PDB file of C-alpha atoms in Angstrom:
ATOM      1  CA  UNK A 183       0.577 -64.653-125.454  1.00 60.00           C
ATOM      2  CA  UNK A 184      -0.546 -61.323-127.498  1.00 57.00           C
ATOM      3  CA  UNK A 185      -0.063 -63.422-130.597  1.00 57.00           C
ATOM      4  CA  UNK A 186      -3.141 -65.371-129.399  1.00 58.00           C
ATOM      5  CA  UNK A 187      -5.040 -62.829-127.926  1.00 56.00           C
ATOM      6  CA  UNK A 188      -5.131 -61.350-131.483  1.00 50.00           C
ATOM      7  CA  UNK A 189      -5.820 -64.505-133.341  1.00 61.00           C
ATOM      8  CA  UNK A 190      -8.825 -64.644-130.626  1.00 54.00           C
ATOM      9  CA  UNK A 191     -10.556 -61.135-131.397  1.00 51.00           C
ATOM     10  CA  UNK A 192      -9.233 -61.506-134.999  1.00 52.00           C
ATOM     11  CA  UNK A 193     -11.941 -64.268-134.999  1.00 55.00           C
ATOM     12  CA  UNK A 194     -14.156 -62.978-133.363  1.00 50.00           C
ATOM     13  CA  UNK A 195     -14.746 -59.909-135.421  1.00 50.00           C
ATOM     14  CA  UNK A 196     -15.206 -62.215-138.505  1.00 53.00           C
ATOM     15  CA  UNK A 197     -17.805 -64.620-136.372  1.00 51.00           C
ATOM     16  CA  UNK A 198     -19.452 -60.496-135.935  1.00 50.00           C
ATOM     17  CA  UNK A 199     -18.805 -59.429-139.496  1.00 54.00           C
ATOM     18  CA  UNK A 200     -20.446 -62.327-140.932  1.00 53.00           C
ATOM     19  CA  UNK A 201     -23.082 -62.497-138.586  1.00 52.00           C
ATOM     20  CA  UNK A 202     -24.356 -59.263-139.646  1.00 52.00           C
ATOM     21  CA  UNK A 203     -23.765 -59.952-143.438  1.00 48.00           C
ATOM     22  CA  UNK A 204     -26.048 -63.295-143.211  1.00 55.00           C
ATOM     23  CA  UNK A 205     -28.589 -61.298-140.729  1.00 52.00           C
ATOM     24  CA  UNK A 206     -28.490 -58.435-144.204  1.00 52.00           C
ATOM     25  CA  UNK A 207     -29.284 -60.480-146.782  1.00 53.00           C
ATOM     26  CA  UNK A 208     -31.691 -62.379-144.922  1.00 53.00           C
ATOM     27  CA  UNK A 209     -33.545 -58.742-143.530  1.00 54.00           C
ATOM     28  CA  UNK A 210     -33.233 -57.679-147.287  1.00 51.00           C
ATOM     29  CA  UNK A 211     -34.772 -61.027-149.267  1.00 51.00           C
ATOM     30  CA  UNK A 212     -37.579 -60.426-146.705  1.00 53.00           C
ATOM     31  CA  UNK A 213     -38.045 -56.946-147.472  1.00 52.00           C
ATOM     32  CA  UNK A 214     -37.431 -57.622-151.598  1.00 50.00           C
ATOM     33  CA  UNK A 215     -40.692 -60.308-151.210  1.00 50.00           C
ATOM     34  CA  UNK A 216     -42.600 -58.114-149.626  1.00 49.00           C
ATOM     35  CA  UNK A 217     -42.081 -55.616-152.883  1.00 49.00           C
ATOM     36  CA  UNK A 218     -43.549 -57.819-154.872  1.00 50.00           C
ATOM     37  CA  UNK A 219     -46.249 -58.840-152.831  1.00 49.00           C
ATOM     38  CA  UNK A 220     -47.094 -55.383-152.463  1.00 48.00           C
ATOM     39  CA  UNK A 221     -47.347 -54.942-156.483  1.00 50.00           C
ATOM     40  CA  UNK A 222     -49.309 -57.839-156.941  1.00 60.00           C
ATOM     41  CA  UNK A 223     -51.808 -56.057-154.824  1.00 71.00           C
ATOM     42  CA  UNK A 224     -51.954 -52.442-156.882  1.00 83.00           C
ATOM     43  CA  UNK A 225     -54.941 -50.793-156.166  1.00 94.00           C
ATOM     44  CA  UNK A 226     -58.284 -51.161-158.660  1.00 96.00           C
ATOM     45  CA  UNK A 227     -59.603 -48.012-159.680  1.00 98.00           C
ATOM     46  CA  UNK A 228     -62.807 -47.013-160.832  1.00 97.00           C
ATOM     47  CA  UNK A 229     -64.781 -44.402-163.512  1.00 98.00           C
ATOM     48  CA  UNK A 230     -66.741 -43.314-165.327  1.00 98.00           C
ATOM     49  CA  UNK A 231     -65.931 -41.156-168.431  1.00 98.00           C
ATOM     50  CA  UNK A 232     -66.621 -40.751-172.252  1.00 98.00           C
ATOM     51  CA  UNK A 233     -63.731 -42.387-175.006  1.00 98.00           C
ATOM     52  CA  UNK A 234     -62.139 -39.533-176.506  1.00 98.00           C
ATOM     53  CA  UNK A 235     -59.709 -41.922-178.622  1.00 96.00           C
ATOM     54  CA  UNK A 236     -58.905 -45.446-179.812  1.00 94.00           C
ATOM     55  CA  UNK A 237     -55.800 -47.147-180.795  1.00 92.00           C
ATOM     56  CA  UNK A 238     -54.288 -50.158-180.539  1.00 90.00           C
ATOM     57  CA  UNK A 239     -52.339 -49.883-177.460  1.00 92.00           C
ATOM     58  CA  UNK A 240     -54.000 -47.527-175.278  1.00 94.00           C
ATOM     59  CA  UNK A 241     -57.832 -45.016-175.165  1.00 96.00           C
ATOM     60  CA  UNK A 242     -57.832 -41.476-174.193  1.00 98.00           C
ATOM     61  CA  UNK A 243     -61.225 -40.807-171.631  1.00 98.00           C
ATOM     62  CA  UNK A 244     -62.481 -38.135-170.114  1.00 99.00           C
ATOM     63  CA  UNK A 245     -63.589 -38.966-166.672  1.00 98.00           C
ATOM     64  CA  UNK A 246     -65.611 -37.606-164.046  1.00 97.00           C
ATOM     65  CA  UNK A 247     -63.852 -36.856-161.171  1.00 98.00           C
ATOM     66  CA  UNK A 248     -61.955 -39.658-159.220  1.00 97.00           C
ATOM     67  CA  UNK A 249     -62.246 -39.150-155.473  1.00 96.00           C
ATOM     68  CA  UNK A 250     -60.220 -41.999-154.482  1.00 93.00           C
ATOM     69  CA  UNK A 251     -56.910 -39.923-156.224  1.00 95.00           C
ATOM     70  CA  UNK A 252     -58.620 -36.634-155.873  1.00 97.00           C
ATOM     71  CA  UNK A 253     -58.392 -36.334-159.247  1.00 97.00           C
ATOM     72  CA  UNK A 254     -60.575 -33.766-161.142  1.00 98.00           C
ATOM     73  CA  UNK A 255     -62.819 -34.283-163.790  1.00 98.00           C
ATOM     74  CA  UNK A 256     -59.895 -34.538-166.813  1.00 98.00           C
ATOM     75  CA  UNK A 257     -59.230 -36.174-170.122  1.00 98.00           C
ATOM     76  CA  UNK A 258     -56.840 -38.326-169.778  1.00 98.00           C
ATOM     77  CA  UNK A 259     -55.110 -41.245-172.022  1.00 97.00           C
ATOM     78  CA  UNK A 260     -55.161 -44.850-170.631  1.00 97.00           C
ATOM     79  CA  UNK A 261     -52.647 -47.933-171.719  1.00 96.00           C
ATOM     80  CA  UNK A 262     -54.902 -51.155-172.474  1.00 93.00           C
ATOM     81  CA  UNK A 263     -54.059 -55.040-170.843  1.00 85.00           C
ATOM     82  CA  UNK A 264     -55.470 -56.344-174.060  1.00 80.00           C
ATOM     83  CA  UNK A 265     -57.634 -54.616-177.023  1.00 71.00           C
ATOM     84  CA  UNK A 266     -60.669 -51.992-176.580  1.00 73.00           C
ATOM     85  CA  UNK A 267     -63.988 -54.189-177.323  1.00 76.00           C
ATOM     86  CA  UNK A 268     -64.543 -53.649-180.647  1.00 77.00           C
ATOM     87  CA  UNK A 269     -68.871 -52.525-180.129  1.00 82.00           C
ATOM     88  CA  UNK A 270     -66.400 -49.511-178.041  1.00 90.00           C
ATOM     89  CA  UNK A 271     -66.938 -46.451-180.135  1.00 93.00           C
ATOM     90  CA  UNK A 272     -65.136 -42.335-180.083  1.00 97.00           C
ATOM     91  CA  UNK A 273     -67.870 -40.287-178.060  1.00 98.00           C
ATOM     92  CA  UNK A 274     -69.494 -43.430-176.394  1.00 97.00           C
ATOM     93  CA  UNK A 275     -69.756 -43.694-172.860  1.00 97.00           C
ATOM     94  CA  UNK A 276     -68.786 -46.189-170.687  1.00 97.00           C
ATOM     95  CA  UNK A 277     -67.499 -47.656-166.853  1.00 97.00           C
ATOM     96  CA  UNK A 278     -63.912 -48.944-166.412  1.00 96.00           C
ATOM     97  CA  UNK A 279     -61.413 -50.065-163.566  1.00 97.00           C
ATOM     98  CA  UNK A 280     -57.687 -49.025-163.608  1.00 97.00           C
ATOM     99  CA  UNK A 281     -54.373 -49.731-162.454  1.00 96.00           C
ATOM    100  CA  UNK A 282     -51.326 -47.828-161.641  1.00 94.00           C
ATOM    101  CA  UNK A 283     -47.456 -49.345-162.831  1.00 92.00           C
ATOM    102  CA  UNK A 284     -44.464 -48.290-163.277  1.00 91.00           C
ATOM    103  CA  UNK A 285     -46.000 -47.170-166.999  1.00 90.00           C
ATOM    104  CA  UNK A 286     -48.307 -45.389-166.716  1.00 94.00           C
ATOM    105  CA  UNK A 287     -52.395 -46.270-165.269  1.00 96.00           C
ATOM    106  CA  UNK A 288     -53.477 -49.372-167.494  1.00 96.00           C
ATOM    107  CA  UNK A 289     -57.103 -50.174-167.722  1.00 96.00           C
ATOM    108  CA  UNK A 290     -58.668 -53.813-166.770  1.00 95.00           C
ATOM    109  CA  UNK A 291     -61.748 -53.652-167.138  1.00 94.00           C
ATOM    110  CA  UNK A 292     -63.807 -51.014-170.002  1.00 94.00           C
ATOM    111  CA  UNK A 293     -67.599 -51.712-170.878  1.00 94.00           C
ATOM    112  CA  UNK A 294     -70.679 -49.634-172.341  1.00 94.00           C
ATOM    113  CA  UNK A 295     -72.877 -47.825-169.637  1.00 94.00           C
ATOM    114  CA  UNK A 296     -75.793 -48.459-169.444  1.00 83.00           C
TER     115      UNK A 296
END
């Protein structure tokens, strides 16, 4: 009789353990997908500044304050997602947009001010 009860309890515990593992795995997958979805919707920040340096991979800009980030005016280096437009030069005033990524800040739009 004891062995029957022991087997029954062992079976119930095995089923409950398997259910808990499945629930955790499903929850993990859901959270993982949500993290990827959020990462794809990175906030785009807009600013104005003056180009201080241009390299094939980056541009340094002395930008005005960026209230959305509580940033004061400063000079920063931004990664380029593609080559900077050839008509841009050091000292030129620009409007630009950027996003934050795992490596820092990346320019998504860079145009001369009119």
